[in-house]
mmCIF file of C-alpha atoms in Angstrom:
data_model
loop_
_atom_site.group_PDB
_atom_site.id
_atom_site.type_symbol
_atom_site.label_atom_id
_atom_site.label_comp_id
_atom_site.label_asym_id
_atom_site.label_seq_id
_atom_site.Cartn_x
_atom_site.Cartn_y
_atom_site.Cartn_z
ATOM 1 C CA MET A 1 -53.651 -24.499 -70.666
ATOM 2 C CA SER A 2 -51.294 -22.051 -68.972
ATOM 3 C CA ASP A 3 -47.683 -23.597 -67.870
ATOM 4 C CA PHE A 4 -47.223 -24.694 -64.079
ATOM 5 C CA ALA A 5 -45.299 -21.656 -63.151
ATOM 6 C CA SER A 6 -48.064 -19.196 -64.170
ATOM 7 C CA ARG A 7 -50.847 -21.452 -62.539
ATOM 8 C CA LEU A 8 -48.777 -21.566 -59.304
ATOM 9 C CA THR A 9 -47.893 -17.961 -59.343
ATOM 10 C CA ASP A 10 -51.666 -17.066 -59.988
ATOM 11 C CA GLY A 11 -52.776 -19.351 -57.121
ATOM 12 C CA VAL A 12 -50.002 -17.903 -54.481
ATOM 13 C CA ARG A 13 -50.952 -14.307 -55.314
ATOM 14 C CA GLN A 14 -54.764 -15.432 -54.725
ATOM 15 C CA HIS A 15 -54.235 -17.488 -51.421
ATOM 16 C CA GLY A 16 -50.804 -17.011 -50.188
ATOM 17 C CA PRO A 17 -47.758 -19.691 -50.276
ATOM 18 C CA LEU A 18 -49.314 -22.274 -47.991
ATOM 19 C CA CYS A 19 -48.910 -25.723 -49.698
ATOM 20 C CA VAL A 20 -51.093 -28.413 -47.955
ATOM 21 C CA GLY A 21 -49.388 -31.754 -47.725
ATOM 22 C CA ILE A 22 -51.426 -34.925 -48.004
ATOM 23 C CA ASP A 23 -49.119 -37.408 -45.637
ATOM 24 C CA PRO A 24 -51.370 -40.416 -44.407
ATOM 25 C CA HIS A 25 -48.762 -41.296 -41.907
ATOM 26 C CA PRO A 26 -49.413 -45.322 -40.631
ATOM 27 C CA GLY A 27 -52.066 -45.500 -37.968
ATOM 28 C CA MET A 28 -53.000 -41.968 -37.953
ATOM 29 C CA VAL A 29 -55.910 -41.754 -40.627
ATOM 30 C CA PRO A 30 -59.103 -41.329 -38.470
ATOM 31 C CA ALA A 31 -61.489 -44.271 -38.066
ATOM 32 C CA LEU A 32 -64.195 -42.031 -39.378
ATOM 33 C CA PHE A 33 -62.589 -42.586 -42.635
ATOM 34 C CA GLY A 34 -61.815 -46.228 -42.510
ATOM 35 C CA GLY A 35 -58.682 -46.164 -40.714
ATOM 36 C CA ASP A 36 -55.009 -47.346 -42.246
ATOM 37 C CA THR A 37 -56.784 -48.849 -45.348
ATOM 38 C CA ALA A 38 -56.374 -47.887 -48.838
ATOM 39 C CA ARG A 39 -60.256 -46.879 -48.621
ATOM 40 C CA GLY A 40 -59.512 -44.916 -45.550
ATOM 41 C CA LEU A 41 -56.426 -43.346 -47.345
ATOM 42 C CA GLU A 42 -58.393 -42.320 -50.318
ATOM 43 C CA TYR A 43 -61.464 -41.020 -48.378
ATOM 44 C CA TRP A 44 -59.124 -39.139 -45.779
ATOM 45 C CA GLY A 45 -57.365 -37.443 -48.705
ATOM 46 C CA ARG A 46 -60.275 -36.708 -50.738
ATOM 47 C CA ALA A 47 -61.621 -35.175 -47.508
ATOM 48 C CA LEU A 48 -58.474 -33.010 -47.067
ATOM 49 C CA VAL A 49 -58.746 -31.865 -50.769
ATOM 50 C CA GLU A 50 -62.248 -30.576 -49.941
ATOM 51 C CA ALA A 51 -60.721 -28.930 -46.948
ATOM 52 C CA ALA A 52 -58.112 -27.256 -48.683
ATOM 53 C CA ALA A 53 -60.012 -26.169 -51.948
ATOM 54 C CA GLY A 54 -60.598 -22.465 -52.059
ATOM 55 C CA LYS A 55 -58.106 -21.871 -49.418
ATOM 56 C CA VAL A 56 -54.638 -22.648 -50.880
ATOM 57 C CA ALA A 57 -53.375 -22.977 -54.513
ATOM 58 C CA VAL A 58 -51.502 -26.494 -54.119
ATOM 59 C CA VAL A 59 -51.774 -29.798 -52.440
ATOM 60 C CA LYS A 60 -48.577 -32.353 -52.076
ATOM 61 C CA PRO A 61 -49.299 -35.730 -51.852
ATOM 62 C CA GLN A 62 -46.721 -37.953 -50.365
ATOM 63 C CA ALA A 63 -46.304 -40.986 -52.708
ATOM 64 C CA GLY A 64 -44.673 -43.214 -50.109
ATOM 65 C CA PHE A 65 -47.493 -43.245 -47.718
ATOM 66 C CA PHE A 66 -49.649 -44.801 -50.455
ATOM 67 C CA GLU A 67 -47.250 -47.186 -51.839
ATOM 68 C CA ARG A 68 -46.922 -48.960 -48.801
ATOM 69 C CA LEU A 69 -50.548 -50.506 -49.249
ATOM 70 C CA GLY A 70 -49.523 -51.761 -52.556
ATOM 71 C CA PRO A 71 -51.678 -51.686 -55.543
ATOM 72 C CA VAL A 72 -54.866 -50.368 -53.906
ATOM 73 C CA GLY A 73 -52.675 -47.640 -52.208
ATOM 74 C CA MET A 74 -51.516 -46.478 -55.447
ATOM 75 C CA ALA A 75 -54.990 -46.506 -56.776
ATOM 76 C CA ALA A 76 -56.238 -44.371 -53.537
ATOM 77 C CA LEU A 77 -53.169 -41.850 -54.563
ATOM 78 C CA ALA A 78 -54.580 -41.562 -58.203
ATOM 79 C CA SER A 79 -57.723 -41.083 -56.768
ATOM 80 C CA VAL A 80 -56.790 -38.097 -54.352
ATOM 81 C CA ALA A 81 -54.639 -36.545 -57.041
ATOM 82 C CA ARG A 82 -57.522 -36.556 -59.551
ATOM 83 C CA ALA A 83 -60.094 -35.134 -57.126
ATOM 84 C CA ALA A 84 -57.551 -32.355 -56.336
ATOM 85 C CA ARG A 85 -56.988 -31.456 -59.861
ATOM 86 C CA GLU A 86 -60.779 -31.415 -60.417
ATOM 87 C CA ALA A 87 -61.246 -29.182 -57.380
ATOM 88 C CA GLY A 88 -58.949 -26.612 -59.042
ATOM 89 C CA LEU A 89 -55.838 -27.473 -56.784
ATOM 90 C CA LEU A 90 -52.319 -27.850 -58.204
ATOM 91 C CA VAL A 91 -50.847 -31.305 -57.282
ATOM 92 C CA LEU A 92 -46.908 -31.361 -56.568
ATOM 93 C CA MET A 93 -46.530 -35.380 -56.409
ATOM 94 C CA ASP A 94 -43.837 -35.992 -53.656
ATOM 95 C CA ALA A 95 -42.227 -38.773 -55.463
ATOM 96 C CA LYS A 96 -38.846 -38.329 -55.431
ATOM 97 C CA ARG A 97 -37.963 -39.904 -58.444
ATOM 98 C CA GLY A 98 -34.505 -40.359 -59.944
ATOM 99 C CA ASP A 99 -33.301 -42.782 -62.598
ATOM 100 C CA ILE A 100 -31.865 -42.996 -66.072
ATOM 101 C CA GLY A 101 -32.872 -43.862 -69.529
ATOM 102 C CA SER A 102 -36.233 -45.491 -70.171
ATOM 103 C CA THR A 103 -36.977 -45.965 -66.528
ATOM 104 C CA ALA A 104 -37.050 -42.275 -66.185
ATOM 105 C CA GLU A 105 -39.137 -42.269 -69.214
ATOM 106 C CA GLY A 106 -41.510 -44.396 -67.431
ATOM 107 C CA TYR A 107 -41.756 -42.288 -64.257
ATOM 108 C CA ALA A 108 -42.248 -39.174 -66.614
ATOM 109 C CA GLU A 109 -45.160 -40.573 -68.229
ATOM 110 C CA ALA A 110 -46.919 -41.763 -65.108
ATOM 111 C CA TYR A 111 -46.678 -38.360 -63.184
ATOM 112 C CA LEU A 112 -46.396 -35.553 -66.184
ATOM 113 C CA SER A 113 -48.203 -36.838 -69.058
ATOM 114 C CA ARG A 114 -52.020 -35.632 -69.812
ATOM 115 C CA GLY A 115 -54.383 -38.218 -68.730
ATOM 116 C CA GLY A 116 -51.507 -40.173 -66.988
ATOM 117 C CA PHE A 117 -52.534 -42.667 -64.046
ATOM 118 C CA PHE A 118 -51.040 -40.320 -61.668
ATOM 119 C CA GLU A 119 -51.120 -36.984 -63.424
ATOM 120 C CA SER A 120 -49.941 -34.230 -61.451
ATOM 121 C CA ASP A 121 -48.911 -30.693 -62.140
ATOM 122 C CA ALA A 122 -45.495 -31.307 -60.964
ATOM 123 C CA VAL A 123 -43.147 -34.069 -59.315
ATOM 124 C CA THR A 124 -40.447 -34.125 -56.888
ATOM 125 C CA LEU A 125 -37.085 -35.605 -58.377
ATOM 126 C CA ASN A 126 -33.667 -36.491 -56.892
ATOM 127 C CA PRO A 127 -30.809 -35.052 -59.244
ATOM 128 C CA TYR A 128 -28.094 -37.077 -57.739
ATOM 129 C CA MET A 129 -27.636 -39.739 -60.274
ATOM 130 C CA GLY A 130 -27.022 -36.716 -62.725
ATOM 131 C CA LEU A 131 -28.423 -34.130 -64.931
ATOM 132 C CA ASP A 132 -29.436 -36.521 -67.652
ATOM 133 C CA THR A 133 -32.031 -38.233 -65.121
ATOM 134 C CA LEU A 134 -33.684 -35.125 -65.146
ATOM 135 C CA GLU A 135 -34.342 -34.636 -68.952
ATOM 136 C CA PRO A 136 -37.159 -37.111 -69.751
ATOM 137 C CA PHE A 137 -39.115 -34.927 -66.990
ATOM 138 C CA ALA A 138 -38.216 -31.799 -68.339
ATOM 139 C CA LYS A 139 -39.212 -32.716 -71.903
ATOM 140 C CA ARG A 140 -42.508 -33.709 -70.672
ATOM 141 C CA ALA A 141 -42.992 -30.513 -68.392
ATOM 142 C CA GLU A 142 -42.143 -28.547 -71.649
ATOM 143 C CA ALA A 143 -44.870 -30.504 -73.616
ATOM 144 C CA ASN A 144 -47.629 -30.643 -71.455
ATOM 145 C CA GLY A 145 -47.401 -27.440 -69.252
ATOM 146 C CA LYS A 146 -46.178 -29.061 -66.180
ATOM 147 C CA GLY A 147 -43.192 -28.517 -63.812
ATOM 148 C CA ILE A 148 -40.411 -30.400 -62.162
ATOM 149 C CA VAL A 149 -39.344 -30.036 -58.339
ATOM 150 C CA VAL A 150 -35.700 -30.980 -57.847
ATOM 151 C CA LEU A 151 -34.154 -31.611 -54.246
ATOM 152 C CA VAL A 152 -31.277 -29.178 -53.571
ATOM 153 C CA ARG A 153 -31.033 -28.286 -49.913
ATOM 154 C CA THR A 154 -33.550 -30.566 -47.889
ATOM 155 C CA SER A 155 -34.942 -30.043 -44.496
ATOM 156 C CA ASN A 156 -33.901 -33.362 -42.756
ATOM 157 C CA PRO A 157 -31.018 -33.603 -40.389
ATOM 158 C CA GLY A 158 -29.148 -35.810 -42.663
ATOM 159 C CA ALA A 159 -29.012 -33.418 -45.263
ATOM 160 C CA ALA A 160 -25.624 -32.324 -43.832
ATOM 161 C CA ASP A 161 -24.355 -35.912 -44.853
ATOM 162 C CA PHE A 162 -23.964 -35.013 -48.545
ATOM 163 C CA GLN A 163 -25.547 -31.634 -49.145
ATOM 164 C CA MET A 164 -22.987 -29.686 -46.951
ATOM 165 C CA LEU A 165 -19.821 -31.216 -48.209
ATOM 166 C CA GLU A 166 -17.556 -28.788 -49.564
ATOM 167 C CA THR A 167 -16.595 -29.356 -53.385
ATOM 168 C CA ALA A 168 -14.554 -26.904 -55.580
ATOM 169 C CA GLY A 169 -15.065 -24.284 -52.686
ATOM 170 C CA GLN A 170 -18.617 -24.498 -52.163
ATOM 171 C CA PRO A 171 -21.097 -26.984 -50.423
ATOM 172 C CA LEU A 172 -22.483 -29.388 -52.808
ATOM 173 C CA TYR A 173 -26.122 -27.963 -52.679
ATOM 174 C CA MET A 174 -24.930 -24.923 -54.198
ATOM 175 C CA ARG A 175 -23.075 -26.947 -56.993
ATOM 176 C CA VAL A 176 -26.485 -28.431 -57.661
ATOM 177 C CA ALA A 177 -28.166 -24.911 -57.533
ATOM 178 C CA GLU A 178 -25.622 -23.664 -60.180
ATOM 179 C CA ALA A 179 -25.549 -26.919 -62.372
ATOM 180 C CA LEU A 180 -29.615 -26.533 -62.684
ATOM 181 C CA ARG A 181 -29.420 -22.845 -64.144
ATOM 182 C CA PRO A 182 -29.322 -23.901 -67.784
ATOM 183 C CA LEU A 183 -32.440 -26.099 -67.216
ATOM 184 C CA THR A 184 -33.942 -23.203 -65.120
ATOM 185 C CA ASP A 185 -33.678 -20.727 -68.107
ATOM 186 C CA ARG A 186 -34.779 -23.524 -70.433
ATOM 187 C CA LEU A 187 -37.936 -23.828 -68.620
ATOM 188 C CA MET A 188 -38.469 -20.339 -68.004
ATOM 189 C CA SER A 189 -42.249 -19.177 -68.169
ATOM 190 C CA PRO A 190 -43.686 -15.925 -69.436
ATOM 191 C CA CYS A 191 -44.874 -15.200 -66.150
ATOM 192 C CA GLY A 192 -41.350 -14.602 -64.881
ATOM 193 C CA TRP A 193 -40.526 -17.705 -62.987
ATOM 194 C CA SER A 194 -39.072 -20.762 -64.176
ATOM 195 C CA ASN A 195 -41.231 -24.185 -64.421
ATOM 196 C CA LEU A 196 -38.363 -25.569 -62.659
ATOM 197 C CA MET A 197 -38.599 -25.636 -58.941
ATOM 198 C CA MET A 198 -36.168 -26.355 -56.071
ATOM 199 C CA VAL A 199 -36.654 -27.877 -52.693
ATOM 200 C CA VAL A 200 -35.253 -25.700 -50.149
ATOM 201 C CA GLY A 201 -35.594 -26.562 -46.671
ATOM 202 C CA ALA A 202 -37.197 -24.117 -44.160
ATOM 203 C CA THR A 203 -34.760 -25.420 -41.374
ATOM 204 C CA ALA A 204 -31.909 -23.505 -43.276
ATOM 205 C CA PRO A 205 -33.116 -19.967 -44.108
ATOM 206 C CA GLU A 206 -29.536 -18.602 -44.532
ATOM 207 C CA GLU A 207 -29.046 -21.439 -47.062
ATOM 208 C CA ALA A 208 -32.351 -20.689 -48.711
ATOM 209 C CA ARG A 209 -31.136 -17.144 -49.207
ATOM 210 C CA ARG A 210 -27.980 -18.221 -50.682
ATOM 211 C CA VAL A 211 -29.560 -20.560 -53.236
ATOM 212 C CA ARG A 212 -32.018 -17.633 -54.024
ATOM 213 C CA ALA A 213 -29.204 -15.480 -55.118
ATOM 214 C CA ALA A 214 -27.866 -18.221 -57.195
ATOM 215 C CA ALA A 215 -31.264 -19.159 -58.680
ATOM 216 C CA PRO A 216 -33.305 -15.710 -58.783
ATOM 217 C CA LYS A 217 -36.032 -17.110 -61.122
ATOM 218 C CA ALA A 218 -36.381 -20.606 -59.839
ATOM 219 C CA LEU A 219 -39.466 -21.324 -58.026
ATOM 220 C CA PHE A 220 -39.217 -23.030 -54.581
ATOM 221 C CA LEU A 221 -40.743 -25.716 -52.503
ATOM 222 C CA VAL A 222 -39.908 -25.217 -48.794
ATOM 223 C CA PRO A 223 -40.539 -28.332 -46.468
ATOM 224 C CA GLY A 224 -39.694 -27.924 -42.980
ATOM 225 C CA TYR A 225 -42.411 -25.671 -41.649
ATOM 226 C CA GLY A 226 -44.483 -26.603 -38.529
ATOM 227 C CA ALA A 227 -43.749 -29.890 -37.445
ATOM 228 C CA GLN A 228 -40.111 -29.921 -38.245
ATOM 229 C CA GLY A 229 -39.575 -26.938 -36.365
ATOM 230 C CA ALA A 230 -39.078 -24.171 -38.725
ATOM 231 C CA ALA A 231 -41.057 -20.752 -38.200
ATOM 232 C CA ALA A 232 -43.003 -18.981 -40.694
ATOM 233 C CA ALA A 233 -40.427 -16.163 -41.335
ATOM 234 C CA GLU A 234 -37.696 -18.826 -41.515
ATOM 235 C CA ALA A 235 -39.599 -20.801 -44.290
ATOM 236 C CA CYS A 236 -40.518 -17.591 -46.282
ATOM 237 C CA ALA A 237 -36.554 -16.517 -46.259
ATOM 238 C CA GLY A 238 -36.197 -17.631 -49.882
ATOM 239 C CA LEU A 239 -39.462 -16.052 -51.249
ATOM 240 C CA ILE A 240 -39.535 -12.463 -52.634
ATOM 241 C CA GLY A 241 -42.686 -10.147 -51.920
ATOM 242 C CA GLY A 242 -44.699 -13.227 -51.103
ATOM 243 C CA GLU A 243 -43.847 -14.819 -54.659
ATOM 244 C CA GLY A 244 -41.405 -17.430 -55.803
ATOM 245 C CA GLY A 245 -42.868 -20.505 -54.309
ATOM 246 C CA VAL A 246 -44.804 -22.601 -51.803
ATOM 247 C CA VAL A 247 -44.165 -23.574 -48.171
ATOM 248 C CA SER A 248 -45.434 -27.103 -47.321
ATOM 249 C CA ALA A 249 -47.304 -27.966 -44.182
ATOM 250 C CA SER A 250 -48.353 -31.574 -43.356
ATOM 251 C CA ARG A 251 -48.696 -32.748 -39.853
ATOM 252 C CA LEU A 252 -49.594 -29.509 -38.639
ATOM 253 C CA VAL A 253 -52.790 -29.140 -41.009
ATOM 254 C CA ASN A 254 -53.435 -32.920 -41.381
ATOM 255 C CA PHE A 255 -53.529 -33.758 -37.762
ATOM 256 C CA PRO A 256 -54.281 -30.784 -35.811
ATOM 257 C CA LYS A 257 -54.931 -31.411 -32.094
ATOM 258 C CA ALA A 258 -58.496 -29.989 -32.358
ATOM 259 C CA ALA A 259 -59.360 -32.766 -34.883
ATOM 260 C CA GLU A 260 -58.128 -35.569 -32.646
ATOM 261 C CA GLY A 261 -61.098 -37.363 -31.142
ATOM 262 C CA ALA A 262 -63.722 -35.823 -33.396
ATOM 263 C CA GLN A 263 -66.968 -37.688 -33.370
ATOM 264 C CA THR A 264 -68.195 -36.722 -37.035
ATOM 265 C CA ILE A 265 -66.567 -35.872 -40.134
ATOM 266 C CA ASP A 266 -68.294 -32.516 -40.070
ATOM 267 C CA ALA A 267 -66.359 -31.674 -36.698
ATOM 268 C CA TRP A 268 -63.030 -33.293 -38.176
ATOM 269 C CA GLN A 269 -63.175 -30.980 -41.373
ATOM 270 C CA ALA A 270 -64.067 -27.926 -39.119
ATOM 271 C CA ALA A 271 -60.693 -28.458 -37.360
ATOM 272 C CA VAL A 272 -58.903 -29.056 -40.352
ATOM 273 C CA GLU A 273 -60.092 -26.069 -42.205
ATOM 274 C CA ALA A 274 -59.342 -23.835 -39.030
ATOM 275 C CA ALA A 275 -55.498 -25.169 -39.412
ATOM 276 C CA ILE A 276 -55.399 -24.419 -42.567
ATOM 277 C CA LEU A 277 -56.677 -20.845 -42.117
ATOM 278 C CA THR A 278 -54.225 -20.474 -39.407
ATOM 279 C CA ALA A 279 -51.315 -21.450 -41.179
ATOM 280 C CA ARG A 280 -52.465 -19.714 -44.451
ATOM 281 C CA ALA A 281 -52.435 -16.556 -42.463
ATOM 282 C CA GLU A 282 -49.289 -16.836 -40.633
ATOM 283 C CA LEU A 283 -47.554 -17.499 -43.886
ATOM 284 C CA ARG A 284 -49.023 -14.538 -45.725
ATOM 285 C CA VAL A 285 -47.639 -12.223 -43.100
ATOM 286 C CA ALA A 286 -44.476 -13.704 -42.844
ATOM 287 C CA ALA A 287 -44.057 -13.736 -46.815
ATOM 288 C CA HIS A 288 -44.728 -10.106 -47.088
ATOM 289 C CA ALA A 289 -42.953 -9.023 -43.960
#
């Protein structure tokens, strides 16, 4: 099996940089699939996988929306992730883990081990407890051809509370990007990109360019396109020639207006597929502009 960065780069070259989020917001899963229940989340998530397969390279399930339903919700998450990987999609598990020692080892085993219950191609990580918290995930990534996705400059308004604070003459997010340089180099892939991916929000395109200058070989995961207000051109600010990462869209493609009130699953799927294709085309144009 090739490594994560190679698989992602090949997929982006084929399909463009759109990453389809799988975010079952409370009360928004259609009754057609079972509504806001574990069964509804599983059926809806698997239907999204079917709609995305062959159109994009990557999906990104948001673990928190499944966790809220307890063990049955987590079983639904595992089912959706498994279906996505079986469909040939890469799975970026948006779980934002970050802990020390044996606890981090447990998370790494769950998400980045082959045959793990929540096996994914990469998992999002919060680095703010220190670089040592990333090490168990990095080791699993190296051993199993996986990737790690580290928060650097996020897209939420509260990112300014800490990430923009000046430290030693630079904002904290830049200090994080620079501190990740040795690990980025260590996880380099033969494809020319690192198996370390950085989260850099679409709502801060100038900052994305600044991170790109400091981390020329890191892949980017770019949230904030669509519902959070960022345009395609802003979302692609940190990409290079259409490569170097993916742009995530969730509500834009999970709950398009055309799908509201759909009376059949076929009608729902047609609306969702159309939304995916529209976003994919917009991002492909922007990425190569």
